[in-house]
Amino acid sequence: MKRVAAFSLAIAGTAVIAACASSGQKPVAESATPAADSARRTLPYPVFYPADFEAALEDGTRSPGGVPGSGYWQQWADYTLTARIFPEDKRLAGSATIVYHNNSPDTLPVVFLQLSQNLHAEGVPRNIFEEVTGGVELSRVVAGGVEAGEIEAGATQGALYSVNGTVLGVRLPFLLMPGGAVELEIEYSFTIPRAGASSRMGWDADNLFFLAYWYPQMCVYDDVVGWQTDPFMGRAEFYMGYGDYDLTIEVPEEWVVVATGTLQNPDEVLAPAVHERLQRAERSDTIVHVIGADDFGRATRNGEDGLLAWRFSAENVRDVAFSVTRESFWDAGRTPVGDRDGDGSVDYARADALYRELAPRWKNSARYTQHAISFLSDYTGFPYPWPHMTALEGANIIGGGMEFPMFTLIGSYNQSTDSALYYVTAHEEAHMWFPMIIGLDERRYAWMDEGTTTFNENQAKIDFFPGVNFDVIDQRGYLLMARSGNEGEMMRRSDYHYDGAYGVASYSKPATMLVALRGVLGERTFLEAYRSFIQAWAYKHPYPWDLFNHFEAVSGRDLDWFWRSWYYETWTLDQAVASVTQTEDGTRIVIADLGLVPMPVHLRITLAGGDVIDEVIPVGVWLSGAKTAAMNLPGDARVVRVEIDPESAFPDVDRANNAWVP
């Protein structure tokens, strides 16, 4: 267990008087007096670790300070992928050679891979409607040089494989020992769905393909749960390990390919003029039109037998995706990301936007990417690490957006606004930090990914649209659900949220909680903890308890009351100014805590002469069991306003009782 707290329930009606300090007039503490009633207040009990995380702490792979332990390890894979796209048939044929490295201390007789395209196979469990296209057709599986037989087809000896929904299990012909590696070879094909994997990939018209979840990918084997083989059912997203990738995409000439990674043979596939513009864009702070309408049909070189092979490489990424287009404009320019390599010089990434004529709002998209990537590199304290960030317009595949390393697929936004297109661009590109750099388990803890990304998105929007408090806008979205009584707890597994509760529990509430945590800790301490968490877990796999422990270690504070109240429960906050009365000695202010969530009270007292006194009633007042706190303001200065949380840092369900005026 994490630690033992000295409380669980306490008498909750006790009149607790806060001792506060401020410049000028000072509220004065007085002795506590028992409450008139005997109501009991429920208090948050400590956060306990699940057994598998507790074991990781004991093994030294995790640490109580919320950073990787001295014994931390994680697996690795080297991928060599080929894919050929048949545009007329809407089909992909591919092969994968994967060298899987066992860095764990465990001996592995079996390995598991994700076949996410099997979401489209007949009879596969799904929690959303999906087109049935047949899923992945495996034509050859080889493990350790031995061709594997399919268990479902009756094979019983040697290397074996079995497909269970979206998971492929392969029994190896030998035990994979610690420090060892095994090579897997898989040949496969599938029909490309129109809007596949819950509108995260697919094709539109006769000029656009976006391929994601298109190859067999190793499941994560980690130090906490071992093999994470939760199926892909369409809603909850992904948990992926890191690796290096070499990919070759074969397409007919005239089709342009952009992918995760660096194009290795631009002079072999791009028309000379297009190649020159792309090189110029990588040196230009202003947008370069790499491909315009005059280039359609002439943007590539001629290929042997009418085909071109586009070769890309990507290092230390958790996934690869690619687009194949033939009538998309391509705008690009560089954007500063900070000093990646510590040489004292500013580094840059290329910001790309690929869009069709049907999406006129996208003319500003590359500029949006320039801002988002540059701002987020600075705000997170972690410079964007990859050579490009590409936004692809995918109208009729997706309405919103979806993220991939160095890539995002976004709808046309024709029916929305230019501002909304910036919002979704900032959100999807903020995902480059969570979960692309910080390798989260989205399949189980969507809030760690989506909520943190929503928080980062809001900081970018505040910078791009000064004067608008986007944190408060998301806070209001959470409060609507909280007041409805239909909220579900954030720590519920992603695929098993109550109907209608997934969005708030995964997006607006966790983003709101980071704002609240910033209010509790102060911006300086919050940013120190936030940025050092990113540094500590870059390209690794943190769990929720690592996040909790890290913030506690950096701040030096026990925050179990915060995690328990907000993350594990659906309690709400409701602080109120109960009364303000004149006394012989000054002014008596009584604050009531009407909700279940204990939080510090940020109190602003305005005097008739215009002076303002800011005070904080510490959370310990409520954790002692009190439901009210009183303070005395000495002197004869007239109080003209008392307000709780004037900055709206905390999500109070009833702000109507947060202020008093005479």
XYZ file of C-alpha atoms in Angstrom, residues 232-586:
355
model
C -9.045 -2.904 -29.952
C -12.815 -2.459 -29.946
C -13.003 0.868 -31.755
C -13.144 3.494 -29.027
C -10.227 3.245 -26.607
C -7.002 4.034 -28.345
C -3.579 2.472 -28.266
C -0.640 1.300 -26.194
C 2.465 0.963 -28.350
C 6.129 0.232 -27.786
C 9.036 2.096 -29.318
C 11.226 1.068 -32.204
C 13.049 2.017 -35.373
C 11.286 1.739 -38.718
C 12.310 1.388 -42.345
C 9.330 1.434 -44.659
C 8.906 1.216 -48.396
C 5.598 2.297 -49.918
C 4.917 1.314 -53.538
C 2.282 3.361 -55.362
C 1.547 4.301 -58.953
C 3.394 7.327 -60.295
C 1.593 10.675 -59.901
C 0.618 9.713 -56.345
C 2.569 11.554 -53.611
C 3.474 9.783 -50.373
C 4.159 11.512 -47.041
C 4.905 9.350 -43.994
C 6.140 9.255 -40.448
C 9.897 9.628 -40.711
C 12.343 11.054 -43.224
C 12.013 10.471 -46.967
C 15.226 8.712 -47.972
C 15.001 8.972 -51.763
C 13.354 12.305 -52.648
C 15.410 12.676 -55.814
C 14.087 9.326 -57.073
C 10.385 10.010 -56.510
C 9.706 13.766 -56.505
C 9.717 15.883 -59.618
C 12.809 18.138 -59.521
C 10.805 21.344 -59.073
C 8.792 19.846 -56.210
C 11.949 18.535 -54.547
C 13.572 21.975 -54.795
C 10.545 23.654 -53.191
C 10.501 21.111 -50.380
C 14.155 21.816 -49.644
C 13.450 25.549 -49.713
C 10.535 25.102 -47.293
C 12.852 23.483 -44.771
C 14.859 26.749 -44.680
C 11.919 29.162 -44.881
C 10.054 30.855 -42.037
C 7.287 31.755 -44.487
C 5.074 29.192 -46.167
C 6.274 27.664 -49.447
C 3.749 26.126 -51.849
C 5.508 22.829 -52.471
C 2.710 21.433 -54.645
C 0.070 23.553 -56.351
C -2.729 22.776 -58.770
C -0.362 23.035 -61.748
C 1.659 20.145 -60.292
C -1.206 17.650 -60.088
C -0.288 14.678 -62.239
C 3.299 15.952 -62.567
C 4.506 16.050 -58.953
C 6.450 12.791 -59.187
C 9.006 11.229 -61.466
C 8.102 8.377 -63.767
C 8.413 4.928 -62.280
C 9.402 1.554 -63.618
C 6.242 -0.214 -64.786
C 4.351 2.849 -63.642
C 5.262 2.325 -59.966
C 7.413 4.312 -57.559
C 8.908 3.039 -54.302
C 9.011 5.692 -51.567
C 11.453 4.865 -48.775
C 11.237 6.365 -45.278
C 13.050 5.821 -41.991
C 11.963 6.803 -38.490
C 13.825 6.377 -35.237
C 12.494 5.925 -31.724
C 8.805 6.192 -32.580
C 5.849 4.129 -31.455
C 4.047 3.899 -34.788
C 4.158 4.891 -38.459
C 1.406 6.135 -40.759
C 1.370 7.483 -44.315
C -0.774 9.324 -46.847
C -1.092 8.729 -50.582
C -2.553 11.691 -52.491
C -2.609 12.963 -56.068
C -4.655 16.161 -55.933
C -3.622 17.681 -52.615
C -1.936 21.043 -52.228
C 1.216 20.858 -50.117
C 2.225 23.916 -48.066
C 5.307 23.846 -45.859
C 7.664 26.006 -43.836
C 9.973 25.590 -40.882
C 9.182 26.381 -37.252
C 11.580 26.795 -34.284
C 11.380 24.128 -31.584
C 14.214 25.132 -29.252
C 17.600 23.566 -28.707
C 17.154 19.818 -29.263
C 20.783 18.771 -28.996
C 22.139 21.202 -26.408
C 24.540 22.956 -28.778
C 23.139 26.383 -27.992
C 21.489 26.809 -31.405
C 17.802 26.861 -32.252
C 16.573 23.776 -34.091
C 13.656 23.570 -36.499
C 10.989 21.179 -37.736
C 9.119 21.360 -41.030
C 5.425 22.189 -40.730
C 3.350 20.623 -43.513
C -0.265 20.931 -44.608
C -1.704 18.711 -47.359
C -5.237 19.541 -48.406
C -7.569 19.428 -51.386
C -9.418 22.230 -53.097
C -12.601 21.214 -51.267
C -11.110 22.486 -47.970
C -10.405 26.245 -48.381
C -9.941 26.850 -44.625
C -6.771 24.761 -44.837
C -4.870 27.598 -46.516
C -3.822 28.626 -42.999
C -3.128 25.122 -41.734
C 0.664 25.137 -42.132
C 0.799 28.402 -40.181
C -1.301 26.806 -37.439
C 1.171 23.936 -37.225
C 4.088 26.353 -37.057
C 2.581 28.029 -34.022
C 1.384 24.889 -32.229
C 4.640 22.970 -32.518
C 6.794 25.944 -31.574
C 4.600 26.957 -28.622
C 4.242 23.435 -27.249
C 7.984 22.806 -27.503
C 8.482 25.804 -25.254
C 5.576 25.168 -22.866
C 6.398 21.517 -22.224
C 10.110 22.225 -21.951
C 10.718 19.390 -24.424
C 11.625 20.446 -27.991
C 9.694 18.678 -30.731
C 12.151 15.902 -31.634
C 11.264 14.892 -35.196
C 11.982 16.357 -38.652
C 8.431 17.283 -39.650
C 4.881 17.653 -38.414
C 2.312 17.020 -41.130
C -1.401 17.778 -41.088
C -3.483 16.001 -43.728
C -7.010 17.001 -44.704
C -9.141 13.855 -44.741
C -12.698 14.996 -45.447
C -15.231 12.144 -45.511
C -12.842 9.914 -43.581
C -12.838 11.879 -40.336
C -14.771 14.802 -38.917
C -12.402 15.812 -36.106
C -8.795 14.700 -35.918
C -6.509 11.802 -35.056
C -2.829 11.767 -34.179
C 0.142 9.687 -35.283
C 3.878 10.288 -34.887
C 4.735 13.329 -37.044
C 1.279 13.146 -38.625
C -2.336 14.058 -38.007
C -5.495 13.375 -39.996
C -8.118 16.138 -39.734
C -11.472 16.816 -41.387
C -12.163 19.699 -43.768
C -13.865 21.914 -41.141
C -15.893 23.501 -43.942
C -18.945 23.660 -41.678
C -17.011 25.177 -38.781
C -14.661 28.145 -38.346
C -11.027 29.010 -38.926
C -10.608 29.122 -35.155
C -11.984 25.599 -34.802
C -9.466 24.351 -37.356
C -6.693 25.838 -35.243
C -8.186 24.206 -32.132
C -8.178 20.708 -33.598
C -4.730 21.225 -35.130
C -3.299 22.280 -31.770
C -4.983 19.355 -30.046
C -3.786 16.657 -32.426
C -0.293 18.081 -32.548
C -0.168 18.352 -28.769
C -0.498 14.567 -28.892
C 3.098 14.480 -30.121
C 4.044 14.849 -26.455
C 1.257 12.687 -24.985
C 1.304 9.815 -26.031
C 3.993 9.927 -28.757
C 6.897 11.038 -26.565
C 5.361 9.947 -23.242
C 4.320 6.378 -24.110
C 1.000 6.069 -22.290
C -1.412 3.151 -22.149
C -4.396 4.830 -23.786
C -6.273 1.548 -23.990
C -6.747 1.686 -20.218
C -6.132 5.289 -19.154
C -7.441 7.578 -21.875
C -7.451 10.551 -19.487
C -3.655 10.535 -19.209
C -3.446 11.059 -22.955
C -6.536 13.031 -23.959
C -6.857 15.077 -20.797
C -3.225 16.150 -20.723
C -3.376 16.901 -24.436
C -6.532 18.979 -23.960
C -4.719 20.944 -21.250
C -1.760 21.553 -23.585
C -4.112 22.474 -26.422
C -5.757 25.089 -24.221
C -2.414 26.689 -23.346
C -1.611 26.937 -27.070
C -5.025 28.461 -27.786
C -4.616 31.005 -25.001
C -1.368 32.068 -26.648
C -2.829 32.146 -30.172
C -6.075 33.867 -29.154
C -5.094 36.143 -26.244
C -7.876 37.285 -23.987
C -9.896 34.052 -24.057
C -9.678 31.678 -21.070
C -9.968 28.293 -22.759
C -9.276 26.514 -19.453
C -12.559 27.865 -18.094
C -14.425 26.810 -21.237
C -13.402 23.182 -20.674
C -14.145 23.553 -16.987
C -17.717 24.494 -17.877
C -18.036 21.399 -20.045
C -17.021 19.201 -17.135
C -19.389 21.032 -14.772
C -22.372 20.424 -17.048
C -21.791 16.688 -16.736
C -21.050 16.896 -13.013
C -24.331 18.702 -12.346
C -26.266 16.146 -14.416
C -25.354 13.304 -12.079
C -24.257 11.117 -15.015
C -20.525 11.490 -14.572
C -18.193 8.496 -14.457
C -14.910 8.350 -12.583
C -11.744 9.114 -14.540
C -9.890 5.979 -13.416
C -12.458 3.696 -15.065
C -10.921 1.752 -17.981
C -11.346 3.514 -21.275
C -13.580 0.987 -23.033
C -15.909 0.645 -20.051
C -17.120 4.146 -19.320
C -20.810 4.713 -18.780
C -22.834 5.800 -21.794
C -22.063 9.426 -22.561
C -19.426 9.740 -19.835
C -16.293 8.860 -21.828
C -15.691 12.318 -23.305
C -15.830 14.283 -20.070
C -13.870 11.680 -18.086
C -11.169 11.523 -20.757
C -10.951 15.111 -22.034
C -12.460 18.077 -20.209
C -12.326 16.828 -16.619
C -8.664 15.708 -16.568
C -7.685 18.945 -18.346
C -9.640 20.846 -15.685
C -7.880 18.861 -12.962
C -4.464 19.942 -14.217
C -5.632 23.560 -14.042
C -6.898 22.908 -10.500
C -3.608 21.244 -9.557
C -1.787 24.298 -10.890
C -4.020 26.383 -8.618
C -3.176 24.213 -5.620
C 0.591 24.112 -6.188
C 1.172 27.476 -7.832
C 2.313 27.857 -11.410
C 6.036 27.650 -10.706
C 5.882 24.362 -8.804
C 3.313 22.943 -11.205
C 5.462 23.633 -14.261
C 8.546 22.270 -12.534
C 6.745 19.000 -11.820
C 5.034 18.859 -15.202
C 8.140 19.461 -17.261
C 10.350 17.176 -15.198
C 7.737 14.416 -15.548
C 8.006 14.739 -19.332
C 11.796 14.647 -19.162
C 11.802 11.627 -16.851
C 9.365 9.569 -18.918
C 10.257 10.558 -22.485
C 10.070 7.427 -24.684
C 9.045 5.344 -21.681
C 5.779 4.017 -20.237
C 4.433 5.777 -17.119
C 1.295 4.713 -15.270
C -1.114 6.980 -13.354
C 0.641 6.322 -10.051
C 3.955 7.485 -11.544
C 2.281 10.793 -12.381
C 0.763 11.072 -8.910
C 4.043 10.230 -7.188
C 6.058 12.595 -9.351
C 3.931 15.622 -8.534
C 4.072 14.756 -4.841
C 7.845 14.319 -4.901
C 8.502 17.603 -6.701
C 6.001 19.615 -4.652
C 6.885 17.935 -1.359
C 3.177 17.548 -0.604
C 0.882 14.636 0.109
C -1.797 14.991 -2.572
C -3.732 11.782 -1.966
C -6.804 13.856 -1.096
C -6.616 15.451 -4.551
C -6.150 12.227 -6.549
C -8.793 10.333 -4.576
C -11.407 13.085 -4.720
C -11.052 13.976 -8.378
C -9.686 10.901 -10.167
C -11.299 7.983 -8.348
C -14.599 9.570 -7.324
C -17.275 11.721 -8.920
C -17.476 14.065 -5.969
C -18.011 17.766 -6.621
C -16.689 21.005 -5.180
C -19.045 23.642 -3.792
C -17.495 26.359 -1.639
C -19.688 29.258 -0.508
C -19.479 32.556 1.321
C -21.884 31.694 4.128
C -21.944 35.093 5.860
C -20.103 38.373 6.291
C -20.965 40.277 9.479
C -19.642 43.300 11.320
C -18.461 42.740 14.880
C -17.089 45.004 17.552
C -13.575 44.032 16.523
C -13.950 44.063 12.730
